[in-house]
mmCIF file with all atom_site columns, C-alpha atoms and ligand atoms in Angstrom:
data_model
loop_
_atom_site.group_PDB
_atom_site.id
_atom_site.type_symbol
_atom_site.label_atom_id
_atom_site.label_alt_id
_atom_site.label_comp_id
_atom_site.label_asym_id
_atom_site.label_entity_id
_atom_site.label_seq_id
_atom_site.pdbx_PDB_ins_code
_atom_site.Cartn_x
_atom_site.Cartn_y
_atom_site.Cartn_z
_atom_site.occupancy
_atom_site.B_iso_or_equiv
_atom_site.pdbx_formal_charge
_atom_site.auth_seq_id
_atom_site.auth_comp_id
_atom_site.auth_asym_id
_atom_site.auth_atom_id
_atom_site.pdbx_PDB_model_num
ATOM   1   C  CA  . MET A 1 1   ? 47.007 -140.095 9.724  1.00 89.00 ? 26  MET A CA  1
ATOM   2   C  CA  . LEU A 1 2   ? 47.930 -137.760 12.914 1.00 96.00 ? 27  LEU A CA  1
ATOM   3   C  CA  . LYS A 1 3   ? 50.825 -139.037 14.546 1.00 97.00 ? 28  LYS A CA  1
ATOM   4   C  CA  . LYS A 1 4   ? 50.935 -139.322 18.468 1.00 97.00 ? 29  LYS A CA  1
ATOM   5   C  CA  . GLU A 1 5   ? 52.736 -136.443 19.507 1.00 98.00 ? 30  GLU A CA  1
ATOM   6   C  CA  . VAL A 1 6   ? 50.648 -133.925 16.723 1.00 98.00 ? 31  VAL A CA  1
ATOM   7   C  CA  . LEU A 1 7   ? 47.746 -135.421 17.776 1.00 98.00 ? 32  LEU A CA  1
ATOM   8   C  CA  . ASP A 1 8   ? 48.357 -134.777 21.645 1.00 98.00 ? 33  ASP A CA  1
ATOM   9   C  CA  . ARG A 1 9   ? 49.711 -131.188 21.290 1.00 98.00 ? 34  ARG A CA  1
ATOM   10  C  CA  . LEU A 1 10  ? 46.548 -130.440 18.846 1.00 98.00 ? 35  LEU A CA  1
ATOM   11  C  CA  . ASN A 1 11  ? 44.355 -131.530 21.841 1.00 98.00 ? 36  ASN A CA  1
ATOM   12  C  CA  . GLU A 1 12  ? 46.517 -129.907 24.216 1.00 98.00 ? 37  GLU A CA  1
ATOM   13  C  CA  . GLN A 1 13  ? 45.932 -126.480 22.106 1.00 98.00 ? 38  GLN A CA  1
ATOM   14  C  CA  . ILE A 1 14  ? 42.011 -127.462 22.062 1.00 98.00 ? 39  ILE A CA  1
ATOM   15  C  CA  . ASN A 1 15  ? 41.815 -127.140 25.481 1.00 98.00 ? 40  ASN A CA  1
ATOM   16  C  CA  . LEU A 1 16  ? 43.753 -123.720 25.841 1.00 98.00 ? 41  LEU A CA  1
ATOM   17  C  CA  . GLU A 1 17  ? 41.416 -122.333 23.092 1.00 98.00 ? 42  GLU A CA  1
ATOM   18  C  CA  . HIS A 1 18  ? 38.767 -123.049 25.539 1.00 98.00 ? 43  HIS A CA  1
ATOM   19  C  CA  . PHE A 1 19  ? 40.117 -122.146 28.323 1.00 98.00 ? 44  PHE A CA  1
ATOM   20  C  CA  . SER A 1 20  ? 41.399 -118.988 26.781 1.00 98.00 ? 45  SER A CA  1
ATOM   21  C  CA  . ALA A 1 21  ? 37.266 -118.772 25.778 1.00 98.00 ? 46  ALA A CA  1
ATOM   22  C  CA  . ASN A 1 22  ? 36.556 -119.173 29.864 1.00 98.00 ? 47  ASN A CA  1
ATOM   23  C  CA  . LEU A 1 23  ? 39.039 -116.320 30.535 1.00 98.00 ? 48  LEU A CA  1
ATOM   24  C  CA  . TYR A 1 24  ? 38.089 -113.912 28.432 1.00 98.00 ? 49  TYR A CA  1
ATOM   25  C  CA  . LEU A 1 25  ? 33.975 -114.864 29.559 1.00 98.00 ? 50  LEU A CA  1
ATOM   26  C  CA  . SER A 1 26  ? 35.200 -113.809 32.987 1.00 98.00 ? 51  SER A CA  1
ATOM   27  C  CA  . MET A 1 27  ? 36.657 -111.031 32.122 1.00 98.00 ? 52  MET A CA  1
ATOM   28  C  CA  . ALA A 1 28  ? 33.908 -109.826 30.100 1.00 98.00 ? 53  ALA A CA  1
ATOM   29  C  CA  . SER A 1 29  ? 31.992 -110.706 33.584 1.00 98.00 ? 54  SER A CA  1
ATOM   30  C  CA  . TRP A 1 30  ? 34.227 -108.657 35.933 1.00 98.00 ? 55  TRP A CA  1
ATOM   31  C  CA  . ALA A 1 31  ? 33.771 -105.798 33.314 1.00 97.00 ? 56  ALA A CA  1
ATOM   32  C  CA  . SER A 1 32  ? 29.702 -105.880 33.747 1.00 98.00 ? 57  SER A CA  1
ATOM   33  C  CA  . ALA A 1 33  ? 30.227 -105.607 36.988 1.00 98.00 ? 58  ALA A CA  1
ATOM   34  C  CA  . GLN A 1 34  ? 32.049 -102.587 36.768 1.00 96.00 ? 59  GLN A CA  1
ATOM   35  C  CA  . GLY A 1 35  ? 29.630 -101.160 34.559 1.00 95.00 ? 60  GLY A CA  1
ATOM   36  C  CA  . LEU A 1 36  ? 31.691 -101.364 31.840 1.00 96.00 ? 61  LEU A CA  1
ATOM   37  C  CA  . ALA A 1 37  ? 29.873 -102.559 29.254 1.00 97.00 ? 62  ALA A CA  1
ATOM   38  C  CA  . GLY A 1 38  ? 31.268 -101.735 25.784 1.00 97.00 ? 63  GLY A CA  1
ATOM   39  C  CA  . THR A 1 39  ? 34.270 -103.311 27.502 1.00 97.00 ? 64  THR A CA  1
ATOM   40  C  CA  . ALA A 1 40  ? 32.068 -106.842 28.376 1.00 97.00 ? 65  ALA A CA  1
ATOM   41  C  CA  . LYS A 1 41  ? 30.648 -106.914 24.912 1.00 97.00 ? 66  LYS A CA  1
ATOM   42  C  CA  . PHE A 1 42  ? 33.881 -106.916 23.707 1.00 96.00 ? 67  PHE A CA  1
ATOM   43  C  CA  . LEU A 1 43  ? 35.359 -109.294 25.864 1.00 97.00 ? 68  LEU A CA  1
ATOM   44  C  CA  . LYS A 1 44  ? 32.827 -111.627 25.288 1.00 98.00 ? 69  LYS A CA  1
ATOM   45  C  CA  . GLU A 1 45  ? 32.572 -111.225 21.490 1.00 97.00 ? 70  GLU A CA  1
ATOM   46  C  CA  . HIS A 1 46  ? 36.341 -112.501 21.949 1.00 97.00 ? 71  HIS A CA  1
ATOM   47  C  CA  . SER A 1 47  ? 35.474 -115.182 23.964 1.00 98.00 ? 72  SER A CA  1
ATOM   48  C  CA  . ASN A 1 48  ? 33.764 -116.691 21.026 1.00 98.00 ? 73  ASN A CA  1
ATOM   49  C  CA  . GLU A 1 49  ? 35.814 -115.823 18.458 1.00 97.00 ? 74  GLU A CA  1
ATOM   50  C  CA  . GLU A 1 50  ? 38.446 -118.429 21.061 1.00 98.00 ? 75  GLU A CA  1
ATOM   51  C  CA  . MET A 1 51  ? 35.035 -121.277 21.227 1.00 98.00 ? 76  MET A CA  1
ATOM   52  C  CA  . GLU A 1 52  ? 35.641 -120.502 17.126 1.00 98.00 ? 77  GLU A CA  1
ATOM   53  C  CA  . HIS A 1 53  ? 39.143 -121.102 17.630 1.00 98.00 ? 78  HIS A CA  1
ATOM   54  C  CA  . MET A 1 54  ? 38.747 -124.423 19.281 1.00 98.00 ? 79  MET A CA  1
ATOM   55  C  CA  . HIS A 1 55  ? 36.725 -125.892 17.319 1.00 98.00 ? 80  HIS A CA  1
ATOM   56  C  CA  . LYS A 1 56  ? 38.341 -125.474 14.315 1.00 98.00 ? 81  LYS A CA  1
ATOM   57  C  CA  . LEU A 1 57  ? 41.063 -127.233 15.875 1.00 98.00 ? 82  LEU A CA  1
ATOM   58  C  CA  . PHE A 1 58  ? 38.683 -129.773 17.377 1.00 98.00 ? 83  PHE A CA  1
ATOM   59  C  CA  . ASP A 1 59  ? 36.668 -130.284 13.271 1.00 98.00 ? 84  ASP A CA  1
ATOM   60  C  CA  . TYR A 1 60  ? 40.573 -130.737 11.890 1.00 98.00 ? 85  TYR A CA  1
ATOM   61  C  CA  . VAL A 1 61  ? 41.367 -133.192 14.156 1.00 98.00 ? 86  VAL A CA  1
ATOM   62  C  CA  . ASN A 1 62  ? 38.583 -135.082 13.829 1.00 98.00 ? 87  ASN A CA  1
ATOM   63  C  CA  . GLU A 1 63  ? 38.515 -135.351 10.058 1.00 97.00 ? 88  GLU A CA  1
ATOM   64  C  CA  . THR A 1 64  ? 41.942 -136.698 9.824  1.00 97.00 ? 89  THR A CA  1
ATOM   65  C  CA  . GLY A 1 65  ? 39.917 -139.533 11.479 1.00 96.00 ? 90  GLY A CA  1
ATOM   66  C  CA  . ALA A 1 66  ? 41.397 -139.130 14.907 1.00 97.00 ? 91  ALA A CA  1
ATOM   67  C  CA  . GLN A 1 67  ? 39.167 -138.495 17.835 1.00 96.00 ? 92  GLN A CA  1
ATOM   68  C  CA  . ALA A 1 68  ? 39.606 -134.663 20.136 1.00 98.00 ? 93  ALA A CA  1
ATOM   69  C  CA  . VAL A 1 69  ? 39.687 -135.227 23.156 1.00 96.00 ? 94  VAL A CA  1
ATOM   70  C  CA  . VAL A 1 70  ? 37.678 -132.196 25.337 1.00 94.00 ? 95  VAL A CA  1
ATOM   71  C  CA  . GLY A 1 71  ? 39.868 -132.427 28.735 1.00 95.00 ? 96  GLY A CA  1
ATOM   72  C  CA  . ALA A 1 72  ? 38.855 -130.381 32.436 1.00 97.00 ? 97  ALA A CA  1
ATOM   73  C  CA  . LEU A 1 73  ? 39.347 -126.550 32.106 1.00 97.00 ? 98  LEU A CA  1
ATOM   74  C  CA  . LYS A 1 74  ? 40.944 -124.994 35.033 1.00 96.00 ? 99  LYS A CA  1
ATOM   75  C  CA  . THR A 1 75  ? 38.734 -121.946 36.737 1.00 98.00 ? 100 THR A CA  1
ATOM   76  C  CA  . PRO A 1 76  ? 40.318 -118.397 35.094 1.00 98.00 ? 101 PRO A CA  1
ATOM   77  C  CA  . PRO A 1 77  ? 40.598 -115.661 37.461 1.00 97.00 ? 102 PRO A CA  1
ATOM   78  C  CA  . ASN A 1 78  ? 37.459 -113.519 38.019 1.00 96.00 ? 103 ASN A CA  1
ATOM   79  C  CA  . GLU A 1 79  ? 39.115 -110.421 40.374 1.00 97.00 ? 104 GLU A CA  1
ATOM   80  C  CA  . PHE A 1 80  ? 40.873 -108.032 38.235 1.00 97.00 ? 105 PHE A CA  1
ATOM   81  C  CA  . LYS A 1 81  ? 42.712 -104.790 39.686 1.00 96.00 ? 106 LYS A CA  1
ATOM   82  C  CA  . ASP A 1 82  ? 41.607 -102.262 36.244 1.00 95.00 ? 107 ASP A CA  1
ATOM   83  C  CA  . ILE A 1 83  ? 40.946 -102.191 33.162 1.00 95.00 ? 108 ILE A CA  1
ATOM   84  C  CA  . LYS A 1 84  ? 44.690 -101.919 32.157 1.00 95.00 ? 109 LYS A CA  1
ATOM   85  C  CA  . ASP A 1 85  ? 44.734 -104.923 34.560 1.00 97.00 ? 110 ASP A CA  1
ATOM   86  C  CA  . VAL A 1 86  ? 42.661 -106.690 32.191 1.00 97.00 ? 111 VAL A CA  1
ATOM   87  C  CA  . ILE A 1 87  ? 43.809 -106.140 29.169 1.00 97.00 ? 112 ILE A CA  1
ATOM   88  C  CA  . THR A 1 88  ? 47.627 -106.305 29.926 1.00 97.00 ? 113 THR A CA  1
ATOM   89  C  CA  . GLN A 1 89  ? 46.357 -110.104 31.142 1.00 98.00 ? 114 GLN A CA  1
ATOM   90  C  CA  . THR A 1 90  ? 44.875 -110.443 27.856 1.00 98.00 ? 115 THR A CA  1
ATOM   91  C  CA  . TYR A 1 91  ? 48.145 -109.433 25.882 1.00 98.00 ? 116 TYR A CA  1
ATOM   92  C  CA  . LYS A 1 92  ? 50.075 -112.071 28.154 1.00 98.00 ? 117 LYS A CA  1
ATOM   93  C  CA  . HIS A 1 93  ? 47.972 -114.747 27.590 1.00 98.00 ? 118 HIS A CA  1
ATOM   94  C  CA  . GLU A 1 94  ? 47.833 -113.753 23.702 1.00 98.00 ? 119 GLU A CA  1
ATOM   95  C  CA  . LYS A 1 95  ? 51.906 -113.931 23.835 1.00 98.00 ? 120 LYS A CA  1
ATOM   96  C  CA  . PHE A 1 96  ? 51.312 -117.491 25.556 1.00 98.00 ? 121 PHE A CA  1
ATOM   97  C  CA  . ILE A 1 97  ? 49.213 -119.094 22.976 1.00 98.00 ? 122 ILE A CA  1
ATOM   98  C  CA  . THR A 1 98  ? 51.565 -117.713 20.156 1.00 98.00 ? 123 THR A CA  1
ATOM   99  C  CA  . SER A 1 99  ? 54.269 -119.373 22.137 1.00 98.00 ? 124 SER A CA  1
ATOM   100 C  CA  . LYS A 1 100 ? 52.244 -122.368 21.813 1.00 98.00 ? 125 LYS A CA  1
ATOM   101 C  CA  . ILE A 1 101 ? 51.043 -122.332 18.549 1.00 98.00 ? 126 ILE A CA  1
ATOM   102 C  CA  . ASN A 1 102 ? 54.816 -121.542 17.197 1.00 98.00 ? 127 ASN A CA  1
ATOM   103 C  CA  . SER A 1 103 ? 56.123 -125.298 19.295 1.00 98.00 ? 128 SER A CA  1
ATOM   104 C  CA  . LEU A 1 104 ? 53.423 -126.699 17.757 1.00 98.00 ? 129 LEU A CA  1
ATOM   105 C  CA  . VAL A 1 105 ? 54.290 -125.535 14.378 1.00 98.00 ? 130 VAL A CA  1
ATOM   106 C  CA  . ASP A 1 106 ? 57.834 -126.620 14.617 1.00 98.00 ? 131 ASP A CA  1
ATOM   107 C  CA  . LEU A 1 107 ? 56.796 -129.689 15.738 1.00 98.00 ? 132 LEU A CA  1
ATOM   108 C  CA  . THR A 1 108 ? 54.772 -130.551 12.428 1.00 98.00 ? 133 THR A CA  1
ATOM   109 C  CA  . LEU A 1 109 ? 58.227 -129.469 10.465 1.00 98.00 ? 134 LEU A CA  1
ATOM   110 C  CA  . THR A 1 110 ? 60.221 -131.877 12.534 1.00 98.00 ? 135 THR A CA  1
ATOM   111 C  CA  . GLN A 1 111 ? 57.220 -134.428 12.053 1.00 98.00 ? 136 GLN A CA  1
ATOM   112 C  CA  . LYS A 1 112 ? 56.539 -133.777 8.516  1.00 98.00 ? 137 LYS A CA  1
ATOM   113 C  CA  . ASP A 1 113 ? 53.020 -133.383 8.751  1.00 98.00 ? 138 ASP A CA  1
ATOM   114 C  CA  . PHE A 1 114 ? 52.871 -130.400 6.327  1.00 98.00 ? 139 PHE A CA  1
ATOM   115 C  CA  . ALA A 1 115 ? 48.997 -130.549 6.544  1.00 98.00 ? 140 ALA A CA  1
ATOM   116 C  CA  . THR A 1 116 ? 48.925 -129.840 10.103 1.00 98.00 ? 141 THR A CA  1
ATOM   117 C  CA  . PHE A 1 117 ? 51.481 -127.286 9.135  1.00 98.00 ? 142 PHE A CA  1
ATOM   118 C  CA  . ASN A 1 118 ? 49.434 -125.535 6.192  1.00 98.00 ? 143 ASN A CA  1
ATOM   119 C  CA  . PHE A 1 119 ? 46.263 -126.075 8.609  1.00 98.00 ? 144 PHE A CA  1
ATOM   120 C  CA  . LEU A 1 120 ? 47.961 -124.071 11.299 1.00 98.00 ? 145 LEU A CA  1
ATOM   121 C  CA  . GLN A 1 121 ? 49.146 -120.782 9.294  1.00 98.00 ? 146 GLN A CA  1
ATOM   122 C  CA  . TRP A 1 122 ? 45.681 -119.519 9.871  1.00 98.00 ? 147 TRP A CA  1
ATOM   123 C  CA  . TYR A 1 123 ? 46.528 -119.289 13.407 1.00 98.00 ? 148 TYR A CA  1
ATOM   124 C  CA  . VAL A 1 124 ? 49.834 -117.984 13.445 1.00 98.00 ? 149 VAL A CA  1
ATOM   125 C  CA  . ALA A 1 125 ? 48.448 -114.804 11.308 1.00 98.00 ? 150 ALA A CA  1
ATOM   126 C  CA  . GLU A 1 126 ? 45.367 -115.232 14.055 1.00 97.00 ? 151 GLU A CA  1
ATOM   127 C  CA  . GLN A 1 127 ? 48.126 -114.357 17.015 1.00 97.00 ? 152 GLN A CA  1
ATOM   128 C  CA  . HIS A 1 128 ? 50.134 -112.090 15.409 1.00 97.00 ? 153 HIS A CA  1
ATOM   129 C  CA  . GLU A 1 129 ? 46.567 -110.268 15.076 1.00 96.00 ? 154 GLU A CA  1
ATOM   130 C  CA  . GLU A 1 130 ? 45.817 -110.759 18.037 1.00 96.00 ? 155 GLU A CA  1
ATOM   131 C  CA  . GLU A 1 131 ? 48.910 -109.483 19.720 1.00 97.00 ? 156 GLU A CA  1
ATOM   132 C  CA  . ALA A 1 132 ? 48.640 -106.476 17.962 1.00 96.00 ? 157 ALA A CA  1
ATOM   133 C  CA  . LEU A 1 133 ? 45.066 -105.391 18.760 1.00 95.00 ? 158 LEU A CA  1
ATOM   134 C  CA  . PHE A 1 134 ? 46.135 -105.840 22.122 1.00 96.00 ? 159 PHE A CA  1
ATOM   135 C  CA  . SER A 1 135 ? 49.587 -104.164 22.353 1.00 96.00 ? 160 SER A CA  1
ATOM   136 C  CA  . GLY A 1 136 ? 47.710 -101.634 20.753 1.00 95.00 ? 161 GLY A CA  1
ATOM   137 C  CA  . LEU A 1 137 ? 45.122 -101.558 23.770 1.00 94.00 ? 162 LEU A CA  1
ATOM   138 C  CA  . ILE A 1 138 ? 47.177 -100.709 25.993 1.00 96.00 ? 163 ILE A CA  1
ATOM   139 C  CA  . ASP A 1 139 ? 49.545 -98.004  24.676 1.00 96.00 ? 164 ASP A CA  1
ATOM   140 C  CA  . LYS A 1 140 ? 45.428 -96.426  23.654 1.00 93.00 ? 165 LYS A CA  1
ATOM   141 C  CA  . ILE A 1 141 ? 44.610 -97.170  27.818 1.00 94.00 ? 166 ILE A CA  1
ATOM   142 C  CA  . GLU A 1 142 ? 48.420 -94.691  28.626 1.00 94.00 ? 167 GLU A CA  1
ATOM   143 C  CA  . ILE A 1 143 ? 47.763 -92.375  26.652 1.00 93.00 ? 168 ILE A CA  1
ATOM   144 C  CA  . ILE A 1 144 ? 44.084 -91.433  27.577 1.00 92.00 ? 169 ILE A CA  1
ATOM   145 C  CA  . GLY A 1 145 ? 44.605 -92.839  31.004 1.00 91.00 ? 170 GLY A CA  1
ATOM   146 C  CA  . THR A 1 146 ? 41.768 -94.424  33.531 1.00 88.00 ? 171 THR A CA  1
ATOM   147 C  CA  . ASP A 1 147 ? 40.162 -91.905  35.944 1.00 88.00 ? 172 ASP A CA  1
ATOM   148 C  CA  . GLY A 1 148 ? 36.540 -91.090  35.001 1.00 85.00 ? 173 GLY A CA  1
ATOM   149 C  CA  . ARG A 1 149 ? 36.263 -89.355  31.779 1.00 89.00 ? 174 ARG A CA  1
ATOM   150 C  CA  . GLY A 1 150 ? 39.828 -92.018  30.466 1.00 92.00 ? 175 GLY A CA  1
ATOM   151 C  CA  . LEU A 1 151 ? 37.736 -94.858  31.802 1.00 93.00 ? 176 LEU A CA  1
ATOM   152 C  CA  . HIS A 1 152 ? 33.992 -93.863  30.134 1.00 93.00 ? 177 HIS A CA  1
ATOM   153 C  CA  . LEU A 1 153 ? 36.014 -93.054  26.737 1.00 92.00 ? 178 LEU A CA  1
ATOM   154 C  CA  . ILE A 1 154 ? 38.648 -96.171  26.447 1.00 93.00 ? 179 ILE A CA  1
ATOM   155 C  CA  . ASP A 1 155 ? 35.230 -98.051  27.422 1.00 94.00 ? 180 ASP A CA  1
ATOM   156 C  CA  . LYS A 1 156 ? 33.250 -96.574  24.531 1.00 92.00 ? 181 LYS A CA  1
ATOM   157 C  CA  . GLU A 1 157 ? 35.974 -97.177  22.019 1.00 90.00 ? 182 GLU A CA  1
ATOM   158 C  CA  . LEU A 1 158 ? 35.945 -101.077 23.040 1.00 93.00 ? 183 LEU A CA  1
ATOM   159 C  CA  . GLY A 1 159 ? 32.665 -101.006 22.725 1.00 93.00 ? 184 GLY A CA  1
ATOM   160 C  CA  . THR A 1 160 ? 33.126 -100.467 19.039 1.00 90.00 ? 185 THR A CA  1
ATOM   161 C  CA  . THR A 1 161 ? 36.160 -102.364 18.644 1.00 82.00 ? 186 THR A CA  1
ATOM   162 C  CA  . ILE A 1 162 ? 35.884 -105.677 16.300 1.00 75.00 ? 187 ILE A CA  1
ATOM   163 C  CA  . ALA A 1 163 ? 37.673 -108.614 18.178 1.00 72.00 ? 188 ALA A CA  1
ATOM   164 C  CA  . VAL A 1 164 ? 39.742 -110.137 15.057 1.00 70.00 ? 189 VAL A CA  1
ATOM   165 C  CA  . GLY A 1 165 ? 38.908 -113.619 14.188 1.00 64.00 ? 190 GLY A CA  1
HETATM 166 FE FE1 . OFO B 2 .   ? 43.274 -115.869 21.249 1.00 62.14 ? 16  OFO B FE1 1
HETATM 167 O  O1  . OFO B 2 .   ? 43.501 -116.704 19.435 1.00 62.14 ? 16  OFO B O1  1
HETATM 168 FE FE2 . OFO B 2 .   ? 43.170 -118.228 20.042 1.00 62.14 ? 16  OFO B FE2 1
HETATM 169 O  O2  . OFO B 2 .   ? 44.246 -118.818 18.751 1.00 62.14 ? 16  OFO B O2  1
#
């Protein structure tokens, strides 16, 4: 049985993953409106991955016999400066999610909840992959540049980039 502190934080994480899905969906919509079809495809796929992360947590909580809570979501931003701004914000958001996962893992250790600790290892590995992906994309954008041909190349590259997770 889950301890209340752990359950509350798992439910908070469900909400955060759900928000991440909406954030990337909003970014995909912005990209589509700018004519950046590859970027829109990549971000929409990434949004779907976040929904899976949310469902994985949701199922885990319910499997323990506790009740997963689906909470309210704040509206994600829908205006962005340019493609670099989008990917930079994504990287920043993932670093925030990593800090939330890490503190949740820490809580499971202090609460001696080793089953949840074990379950969360998938998220620890996932966050490492996502941070590496987005930081690598920022490096590419900086090398290629975002003027005319550069923007076209980045959009093409994103269209073939597989969302991790
Ligand atoms: Fe973006 O990763 Fe979920 O957890």
